[in-house]
PDB file of C-alpha atoms in Angstrom:
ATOM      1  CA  UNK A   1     140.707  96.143  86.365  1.00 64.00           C
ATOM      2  CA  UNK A   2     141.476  93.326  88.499  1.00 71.00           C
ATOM      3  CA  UNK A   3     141.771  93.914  91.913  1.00 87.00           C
ATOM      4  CA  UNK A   4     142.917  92.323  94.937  1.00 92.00           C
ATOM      5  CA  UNK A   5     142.427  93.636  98.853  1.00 94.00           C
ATOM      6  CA  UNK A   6     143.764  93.535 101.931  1.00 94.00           C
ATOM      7  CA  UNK A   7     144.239  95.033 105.135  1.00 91.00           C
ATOM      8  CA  UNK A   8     147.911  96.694 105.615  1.00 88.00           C
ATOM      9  CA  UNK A   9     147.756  96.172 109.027  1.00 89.00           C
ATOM     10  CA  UNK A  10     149.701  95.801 111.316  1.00 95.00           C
ATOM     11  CA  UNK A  11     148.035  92.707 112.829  1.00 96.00           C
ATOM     12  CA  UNK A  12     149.888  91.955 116.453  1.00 97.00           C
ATOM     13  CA  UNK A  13     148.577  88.625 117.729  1.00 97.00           C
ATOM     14  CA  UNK A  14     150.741  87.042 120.854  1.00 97.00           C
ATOM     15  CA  UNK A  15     152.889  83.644 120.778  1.00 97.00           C
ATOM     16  CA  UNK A  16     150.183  80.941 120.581  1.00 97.00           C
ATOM     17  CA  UNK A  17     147.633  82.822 119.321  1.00 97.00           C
ATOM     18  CA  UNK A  18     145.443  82.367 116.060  1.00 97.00           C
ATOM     19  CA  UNK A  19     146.250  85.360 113.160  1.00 97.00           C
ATOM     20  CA  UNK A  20     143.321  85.309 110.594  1.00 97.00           C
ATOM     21  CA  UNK A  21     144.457  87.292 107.295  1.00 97.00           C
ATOM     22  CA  UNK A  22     141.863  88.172 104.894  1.00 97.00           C
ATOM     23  CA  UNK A  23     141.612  89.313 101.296  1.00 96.00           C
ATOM     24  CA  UNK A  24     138.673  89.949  98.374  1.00 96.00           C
ATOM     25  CA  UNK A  25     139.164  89.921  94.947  1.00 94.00           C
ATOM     26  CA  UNK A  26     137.150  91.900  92.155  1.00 91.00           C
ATOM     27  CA  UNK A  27     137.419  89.479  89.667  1.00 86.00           C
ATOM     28  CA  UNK A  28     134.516  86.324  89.606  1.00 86.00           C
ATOM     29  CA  UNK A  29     136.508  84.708  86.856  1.00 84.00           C
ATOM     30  CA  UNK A  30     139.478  83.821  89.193  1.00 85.00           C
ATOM     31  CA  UNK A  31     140.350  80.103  89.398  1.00 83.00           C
ATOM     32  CA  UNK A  32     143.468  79.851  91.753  1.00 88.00           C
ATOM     33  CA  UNK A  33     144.432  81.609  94.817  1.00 92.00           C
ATOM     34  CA  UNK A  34     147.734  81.742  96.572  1.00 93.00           C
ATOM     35  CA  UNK A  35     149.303  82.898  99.683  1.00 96.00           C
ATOM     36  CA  UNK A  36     152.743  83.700  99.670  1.00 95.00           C
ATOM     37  CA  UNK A  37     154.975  85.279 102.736  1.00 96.00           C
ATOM     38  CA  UNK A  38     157.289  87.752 102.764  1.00 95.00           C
ATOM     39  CA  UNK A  39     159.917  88.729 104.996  1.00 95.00           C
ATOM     40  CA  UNK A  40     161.540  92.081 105.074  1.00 90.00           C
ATOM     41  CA  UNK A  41     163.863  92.183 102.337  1.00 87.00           C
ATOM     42  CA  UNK A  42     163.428  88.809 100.898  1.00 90.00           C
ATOM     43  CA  UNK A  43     161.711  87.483  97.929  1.00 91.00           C
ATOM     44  CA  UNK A  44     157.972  86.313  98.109  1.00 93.00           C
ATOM     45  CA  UNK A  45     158.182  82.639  99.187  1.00 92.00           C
ATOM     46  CA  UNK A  46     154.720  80.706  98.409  1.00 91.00           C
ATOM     47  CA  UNK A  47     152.799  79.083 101.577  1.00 93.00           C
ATOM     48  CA  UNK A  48     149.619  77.800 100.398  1.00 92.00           C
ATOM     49  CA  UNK A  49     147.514  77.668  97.148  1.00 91.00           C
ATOM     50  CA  UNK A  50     143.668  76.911  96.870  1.00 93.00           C
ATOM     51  CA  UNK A  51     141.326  76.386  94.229  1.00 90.00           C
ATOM     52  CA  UNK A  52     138.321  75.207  95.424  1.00 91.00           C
ATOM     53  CA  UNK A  53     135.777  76.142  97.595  1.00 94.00           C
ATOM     54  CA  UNK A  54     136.452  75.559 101.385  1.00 95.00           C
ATOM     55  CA  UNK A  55     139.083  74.473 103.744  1.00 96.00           C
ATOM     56  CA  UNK A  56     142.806  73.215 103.111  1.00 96.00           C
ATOM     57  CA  UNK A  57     144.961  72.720 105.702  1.00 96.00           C
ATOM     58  CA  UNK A  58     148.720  71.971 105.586  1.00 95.00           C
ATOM     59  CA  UNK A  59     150.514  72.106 108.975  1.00 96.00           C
ATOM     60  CA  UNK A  60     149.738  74.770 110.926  1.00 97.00           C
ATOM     61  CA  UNK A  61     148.325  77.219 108.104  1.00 97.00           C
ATOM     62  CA  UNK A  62     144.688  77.004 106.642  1.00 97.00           C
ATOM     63  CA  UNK A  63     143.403  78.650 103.284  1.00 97.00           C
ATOM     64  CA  UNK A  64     140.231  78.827 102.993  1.00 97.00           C
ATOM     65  CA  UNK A  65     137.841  79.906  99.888  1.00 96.00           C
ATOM     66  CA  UNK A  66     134.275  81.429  99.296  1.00 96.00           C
ATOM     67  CA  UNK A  67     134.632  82.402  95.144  1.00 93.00           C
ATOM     68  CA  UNK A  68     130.339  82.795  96.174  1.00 94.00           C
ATOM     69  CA  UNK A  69     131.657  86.151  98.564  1.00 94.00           C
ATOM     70  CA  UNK A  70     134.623  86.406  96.710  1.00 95.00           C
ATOM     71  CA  UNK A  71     136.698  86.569  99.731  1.00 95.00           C
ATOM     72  CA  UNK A  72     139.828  84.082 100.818  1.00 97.00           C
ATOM     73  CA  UNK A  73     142.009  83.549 104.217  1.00 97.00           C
ATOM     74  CA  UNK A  74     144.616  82.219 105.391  1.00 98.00           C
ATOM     75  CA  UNK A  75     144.561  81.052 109.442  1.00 98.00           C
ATOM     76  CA  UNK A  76     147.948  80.645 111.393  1.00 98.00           C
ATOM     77  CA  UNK A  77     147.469  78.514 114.161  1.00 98.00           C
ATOM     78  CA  UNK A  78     149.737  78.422 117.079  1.00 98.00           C
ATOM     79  CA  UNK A  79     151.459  81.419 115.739  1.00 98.00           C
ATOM     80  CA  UNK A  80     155.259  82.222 115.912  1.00 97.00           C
ATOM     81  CA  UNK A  81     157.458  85.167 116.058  1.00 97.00           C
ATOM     82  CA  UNK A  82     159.014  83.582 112.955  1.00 97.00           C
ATOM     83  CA  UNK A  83     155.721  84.264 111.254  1.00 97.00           C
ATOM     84  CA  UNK A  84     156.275  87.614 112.117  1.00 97.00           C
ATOM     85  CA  UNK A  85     156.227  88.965 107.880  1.00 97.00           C
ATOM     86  CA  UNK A  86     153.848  90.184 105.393  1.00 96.00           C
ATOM     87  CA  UNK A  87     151.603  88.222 103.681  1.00 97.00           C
ATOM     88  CA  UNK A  88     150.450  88.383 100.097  1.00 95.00           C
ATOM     89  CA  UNK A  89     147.049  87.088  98.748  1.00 95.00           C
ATOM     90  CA  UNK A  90     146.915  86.589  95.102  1.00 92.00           C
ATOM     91  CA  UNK A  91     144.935  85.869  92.381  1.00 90.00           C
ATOM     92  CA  UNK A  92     145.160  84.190  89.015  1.00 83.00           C
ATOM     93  CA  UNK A  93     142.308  83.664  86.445  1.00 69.00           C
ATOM     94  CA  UNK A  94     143.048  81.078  83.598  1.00 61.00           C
ATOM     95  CA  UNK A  95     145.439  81.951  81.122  1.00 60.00           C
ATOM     96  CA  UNK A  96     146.907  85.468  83.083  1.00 66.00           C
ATOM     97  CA  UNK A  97     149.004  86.555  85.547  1.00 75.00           C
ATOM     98  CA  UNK A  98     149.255  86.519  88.862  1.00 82.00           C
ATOM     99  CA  UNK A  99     147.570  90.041  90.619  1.00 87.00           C
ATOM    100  CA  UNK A 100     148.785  90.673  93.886  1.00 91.00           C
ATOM    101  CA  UNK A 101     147.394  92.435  96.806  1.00 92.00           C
ATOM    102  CA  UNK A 102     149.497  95.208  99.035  1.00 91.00           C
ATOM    103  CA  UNK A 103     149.839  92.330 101.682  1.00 94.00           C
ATOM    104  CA  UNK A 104     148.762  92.161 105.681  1.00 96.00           C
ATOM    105  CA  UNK A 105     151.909  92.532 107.885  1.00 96.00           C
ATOM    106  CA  UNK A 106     151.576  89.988 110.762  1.00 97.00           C
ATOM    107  CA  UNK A 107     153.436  90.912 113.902  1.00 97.00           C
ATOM    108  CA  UNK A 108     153.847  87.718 116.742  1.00 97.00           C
ATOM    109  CA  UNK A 109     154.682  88.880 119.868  1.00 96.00           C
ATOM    110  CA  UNK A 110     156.439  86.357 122.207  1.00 93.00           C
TER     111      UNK A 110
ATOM    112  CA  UNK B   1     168.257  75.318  87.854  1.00 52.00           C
ATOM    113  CA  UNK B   2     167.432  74.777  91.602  1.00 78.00           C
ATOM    114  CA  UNK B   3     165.414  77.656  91.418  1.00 92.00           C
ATOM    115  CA  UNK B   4     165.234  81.441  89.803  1.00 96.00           C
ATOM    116  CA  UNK B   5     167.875  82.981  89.660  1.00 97.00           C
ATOM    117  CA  UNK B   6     168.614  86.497  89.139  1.00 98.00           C
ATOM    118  CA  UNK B   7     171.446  88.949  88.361  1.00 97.00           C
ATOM    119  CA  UNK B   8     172.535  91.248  89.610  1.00 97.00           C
ATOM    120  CA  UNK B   9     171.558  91.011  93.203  1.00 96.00           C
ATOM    121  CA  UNK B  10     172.168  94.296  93.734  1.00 96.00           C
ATOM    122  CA  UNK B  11     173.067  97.567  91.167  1.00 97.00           C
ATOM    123  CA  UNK B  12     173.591 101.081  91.577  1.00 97.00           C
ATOM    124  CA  UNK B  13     173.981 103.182  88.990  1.00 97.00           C
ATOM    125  CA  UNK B  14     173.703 106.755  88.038  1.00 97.00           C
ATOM    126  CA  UNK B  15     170.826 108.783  86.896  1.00 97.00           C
ATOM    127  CA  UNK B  16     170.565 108.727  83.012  1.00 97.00           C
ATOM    128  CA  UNK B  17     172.415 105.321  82.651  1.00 98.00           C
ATOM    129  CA  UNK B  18     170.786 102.027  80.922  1.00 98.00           C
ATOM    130  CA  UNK B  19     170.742  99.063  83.154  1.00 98.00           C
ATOM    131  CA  UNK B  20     170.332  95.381  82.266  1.00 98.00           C
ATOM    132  CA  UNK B  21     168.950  93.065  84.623  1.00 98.00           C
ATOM    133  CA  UNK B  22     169.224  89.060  84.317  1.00 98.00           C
ATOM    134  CA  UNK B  23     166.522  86.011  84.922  1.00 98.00           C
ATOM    135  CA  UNK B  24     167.382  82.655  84.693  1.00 97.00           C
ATOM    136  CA  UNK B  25     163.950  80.507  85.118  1.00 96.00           C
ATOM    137  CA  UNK B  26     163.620  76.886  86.729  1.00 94.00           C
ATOM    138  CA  UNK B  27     164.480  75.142  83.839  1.00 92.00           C
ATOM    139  CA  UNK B  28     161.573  73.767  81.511  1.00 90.00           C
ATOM    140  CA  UNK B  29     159.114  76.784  82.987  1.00 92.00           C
ATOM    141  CA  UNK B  30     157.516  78.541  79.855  1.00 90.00           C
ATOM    142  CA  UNK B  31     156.082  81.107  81.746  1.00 89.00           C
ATOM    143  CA  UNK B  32     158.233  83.906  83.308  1.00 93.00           C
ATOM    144  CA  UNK B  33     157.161  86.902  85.233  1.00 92.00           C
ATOM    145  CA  UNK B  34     158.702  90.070  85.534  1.00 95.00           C
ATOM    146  CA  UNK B  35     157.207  92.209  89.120  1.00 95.00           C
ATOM    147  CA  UNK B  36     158.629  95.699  90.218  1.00 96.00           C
ATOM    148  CA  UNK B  37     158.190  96.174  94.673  1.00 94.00           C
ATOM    149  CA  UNK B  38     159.160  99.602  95.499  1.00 93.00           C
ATOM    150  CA  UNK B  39     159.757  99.837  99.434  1.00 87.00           C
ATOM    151  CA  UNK B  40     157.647  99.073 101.501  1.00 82.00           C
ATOM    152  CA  UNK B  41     154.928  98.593  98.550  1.00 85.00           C
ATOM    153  CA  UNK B  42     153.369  95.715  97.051  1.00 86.00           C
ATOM    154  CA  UNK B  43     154.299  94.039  93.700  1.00 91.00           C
ATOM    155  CA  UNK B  44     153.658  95.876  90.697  1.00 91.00           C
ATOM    156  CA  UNK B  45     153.123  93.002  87.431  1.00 90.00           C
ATOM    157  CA  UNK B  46     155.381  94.601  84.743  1.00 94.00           C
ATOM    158  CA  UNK B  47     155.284  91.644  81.835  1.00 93.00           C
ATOM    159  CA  UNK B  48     154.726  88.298  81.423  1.00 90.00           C
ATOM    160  CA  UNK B  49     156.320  85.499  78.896  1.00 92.00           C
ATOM    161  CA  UNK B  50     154.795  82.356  77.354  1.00 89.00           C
ATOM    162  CA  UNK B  51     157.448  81.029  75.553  1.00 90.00           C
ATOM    163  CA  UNK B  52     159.534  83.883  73.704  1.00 92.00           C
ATOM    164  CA  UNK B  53     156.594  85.515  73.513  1.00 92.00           C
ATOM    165  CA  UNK B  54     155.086  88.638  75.334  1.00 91.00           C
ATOM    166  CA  UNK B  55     151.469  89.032  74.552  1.00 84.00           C
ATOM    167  CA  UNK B  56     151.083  92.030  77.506  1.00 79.00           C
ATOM    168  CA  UNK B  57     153.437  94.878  77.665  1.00 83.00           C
ATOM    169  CA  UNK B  58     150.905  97.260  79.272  1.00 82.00           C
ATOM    170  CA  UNK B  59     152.327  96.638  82.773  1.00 89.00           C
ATOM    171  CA  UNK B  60     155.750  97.847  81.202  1.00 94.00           C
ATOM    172  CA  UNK B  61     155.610 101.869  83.472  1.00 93.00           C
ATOM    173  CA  UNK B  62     157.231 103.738  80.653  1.00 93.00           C
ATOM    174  CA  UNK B  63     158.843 103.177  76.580  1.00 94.00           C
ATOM    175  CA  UNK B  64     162.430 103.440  79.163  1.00 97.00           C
ATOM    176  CA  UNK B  65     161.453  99.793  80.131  1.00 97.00           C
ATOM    177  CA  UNK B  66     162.051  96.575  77.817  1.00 97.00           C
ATOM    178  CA  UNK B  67     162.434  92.783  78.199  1.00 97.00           C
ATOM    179  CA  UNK B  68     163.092  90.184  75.711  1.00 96.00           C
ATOM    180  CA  UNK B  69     163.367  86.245  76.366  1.00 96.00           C
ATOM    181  CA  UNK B  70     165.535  83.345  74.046  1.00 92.00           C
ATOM    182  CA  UNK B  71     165.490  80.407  74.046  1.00 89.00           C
ATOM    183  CA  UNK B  72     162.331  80.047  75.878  1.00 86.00           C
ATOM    184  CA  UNK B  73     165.093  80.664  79.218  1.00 92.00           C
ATOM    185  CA  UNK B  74     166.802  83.708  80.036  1.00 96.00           C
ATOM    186  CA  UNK B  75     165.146  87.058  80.483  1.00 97.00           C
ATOM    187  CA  UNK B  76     166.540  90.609  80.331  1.00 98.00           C
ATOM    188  CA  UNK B  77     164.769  93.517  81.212  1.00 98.00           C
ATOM    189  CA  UNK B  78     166.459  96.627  79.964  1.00 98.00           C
ATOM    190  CA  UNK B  79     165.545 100.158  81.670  1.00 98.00           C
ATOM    191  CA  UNK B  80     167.194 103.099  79.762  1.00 98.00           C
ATOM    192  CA  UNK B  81     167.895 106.091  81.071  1.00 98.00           C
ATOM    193  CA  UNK B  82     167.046 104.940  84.868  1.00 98.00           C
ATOM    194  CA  UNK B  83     165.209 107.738  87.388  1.00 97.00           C
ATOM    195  CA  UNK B  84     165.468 107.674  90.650  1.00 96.00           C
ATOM    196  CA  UNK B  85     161.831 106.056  90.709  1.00 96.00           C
ATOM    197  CA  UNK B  86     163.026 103.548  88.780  1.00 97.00           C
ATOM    198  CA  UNK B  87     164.745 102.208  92.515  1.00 97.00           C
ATOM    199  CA  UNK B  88     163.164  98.939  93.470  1.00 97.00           C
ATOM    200  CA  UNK B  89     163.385  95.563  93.928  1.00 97.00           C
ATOM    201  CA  UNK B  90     162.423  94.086  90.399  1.00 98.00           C
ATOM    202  CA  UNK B  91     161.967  90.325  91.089  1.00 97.00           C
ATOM    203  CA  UNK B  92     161.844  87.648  88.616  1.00 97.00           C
ATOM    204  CA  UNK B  93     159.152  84.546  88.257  1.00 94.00           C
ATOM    205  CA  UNK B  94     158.262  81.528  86.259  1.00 92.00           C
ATOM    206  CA  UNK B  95     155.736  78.994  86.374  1.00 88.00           C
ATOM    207  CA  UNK B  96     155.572  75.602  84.117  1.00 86.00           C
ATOM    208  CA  UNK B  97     152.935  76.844  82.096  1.00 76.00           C
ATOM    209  CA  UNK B  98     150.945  79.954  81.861  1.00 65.00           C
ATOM    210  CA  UNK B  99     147.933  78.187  83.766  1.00 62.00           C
ATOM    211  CA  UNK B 100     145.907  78.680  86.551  1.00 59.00           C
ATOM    212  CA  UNK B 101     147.158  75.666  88.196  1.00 65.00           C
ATOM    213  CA  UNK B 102     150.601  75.980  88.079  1.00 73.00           C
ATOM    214  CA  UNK B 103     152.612  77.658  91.224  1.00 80.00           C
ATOM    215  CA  UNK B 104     154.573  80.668  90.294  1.00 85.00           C
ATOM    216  CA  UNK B 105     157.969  80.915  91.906  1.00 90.00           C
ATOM    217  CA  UNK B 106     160.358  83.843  92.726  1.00 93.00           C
ATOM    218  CA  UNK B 107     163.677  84.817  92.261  1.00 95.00           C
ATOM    219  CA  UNK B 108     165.527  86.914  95.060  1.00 94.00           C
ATOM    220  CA  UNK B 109     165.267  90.070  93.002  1.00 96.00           C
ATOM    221  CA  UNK B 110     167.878  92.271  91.515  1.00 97.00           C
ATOM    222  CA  UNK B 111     168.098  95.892  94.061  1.00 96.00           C
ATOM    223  CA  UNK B 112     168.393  98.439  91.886  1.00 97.00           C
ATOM    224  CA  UNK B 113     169.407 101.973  93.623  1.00 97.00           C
ATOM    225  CA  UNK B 114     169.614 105.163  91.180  1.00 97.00           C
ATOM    226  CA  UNK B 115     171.336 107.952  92.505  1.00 96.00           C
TER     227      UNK B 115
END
C-alpha cells in the first residue's frame, strides 16, 4: 500500500516569511514527485515537479528531494496571503498513478 | 482542448438516481485519471485509463461506480443508484502518457450533491 504523508496543519507563517511543507512517502520505487496547490473549492493546480535528488527552484518556490530518507519539500519564500491554500505532495512510480497525500493547509498572515 | 474539461460542473440529484458525469482530456493525452475529494478530504484515486483501456478498477468504492473511455478521449463515469456518500467533488485528469515523467493535469471537477 502506497502511502503518502503529511502534516494537516494548519501552518500560519506571516507576510514575508519562509513556509516549509513536508511530506514522506512509503514507497522506494517512486520516480517523480509533484506539488500541486489547492485553493478552497478549486481544482488541484500543479506548482512544481521533481525527480531527482536535491534542490529545484522556480521563482519563489523550492522542491527539494532525499528518495535516500524518502522525504520531499516544498519552501515558499517571501510568502503571500495569496499562498494562503492547501498543498498536495504526490507521488508517482513508473507506469502508475499518481498517490496523493491529505495535503498541509498554509495560512499567510499579512 | 485548452485544458480538461468536465461536465457537469455541478449536479444534484436524488437518492437512488444514476448519474453520468463527463471528461473531456487535453487532446492527444492517453492517460486519464478519475479522483473522488470529499470535503475537506484529500483525493481518493478511483481509476485510471491508458488508452481505452482500464487495467485498475480496484480504486472504483463500490459495483454502483463505472467508467468507460472511446476513442482514446472522452470519459464517463457512471454511479448508479447515488448515496448521499457518494457527494463529492469527482475531478477529472490526464497526462500524455501513463509515465512517470509526464505532468498530470486537472479538470475543475463535476460537484455532485445527493439529497
Amino acid at each position: 500500500q502506497k502511502e503518502v504523508e503529511q502534516n494537516s496543519g494548519p501552518l500560519s507563517v506571516p507576510e514575508g516569511a519562509i513556509a516549509s511543507l513536508n511530506c514522506t512517502y512509503s514507497d522506494r520505487g517512486s520516480q517523480s514527485f509533484f506539488w500541486y496547490r489547492q485553493y478552497s473549492g478549486k481544482s488541484p493546480e500543479l506548482i512544481m515537479s521533481i525527480y531527482s535528488n536535491g534542490d529545484k527552484e522556480d521563482g519563489r518556490f523550492t522542491a527539494q528531494l532525499n528518495k535516500a530518507s524518502q522525504y520531499v519539500s516544498l519552501l515558499i519564500r517571501d510568502s503571500q496571503p495569496s499562498d494562503s491554500a492547501t498543498y498536495l505532495c504526490a507521488v508517482i512510480e513508473g507506469y502508475s498513478t499518481l498517490t496523493f497525500g491529505k495535503g498541509t493547509m498554509l495560512l499567510v498572515s499579512p | 482542448g485548452a485544458g480538461v474539461s468536465q461536465s457537469p460542473s455541478n449536479k444534484v440529484t436524488e437518492k437512488g438516481k444514476d448519474v453520468e458525469l463527463r471528461c473531456d482530456p487535453i487532446s492527444g493525452h492517453t492517460a486519464l485519471y478519475w479522483y473522488r475529494q470529499r470535503l475537506g478530504q484529500g483525493l481518493e484515486f478511483l481509476i485510471y485509463f491508458q488508452g481505452n483501456s482500464a487495467p485498475d478498477k480496484s480504486g472504483l468504492p463500490s459495483d454502483r461506480f463505472s467508467a468507460e473511455r472511446t476513442g482514446e478521449s472522452v470519459s464517463t463515469l457512471t454511479i448508479q443508484r447515488t448515496q448521499q456518500e457518494d457527494s463529492a467533488v469527482y475531478l477529472c485528469a490526464s497526462s500524455l502518457l501513463l509515465d512517470s515523467g509526464n505532468t498530470i493535469y486537472f479538470g475543475e471537477g463535476s460537484w455532485l450533491t445527493v439529497v
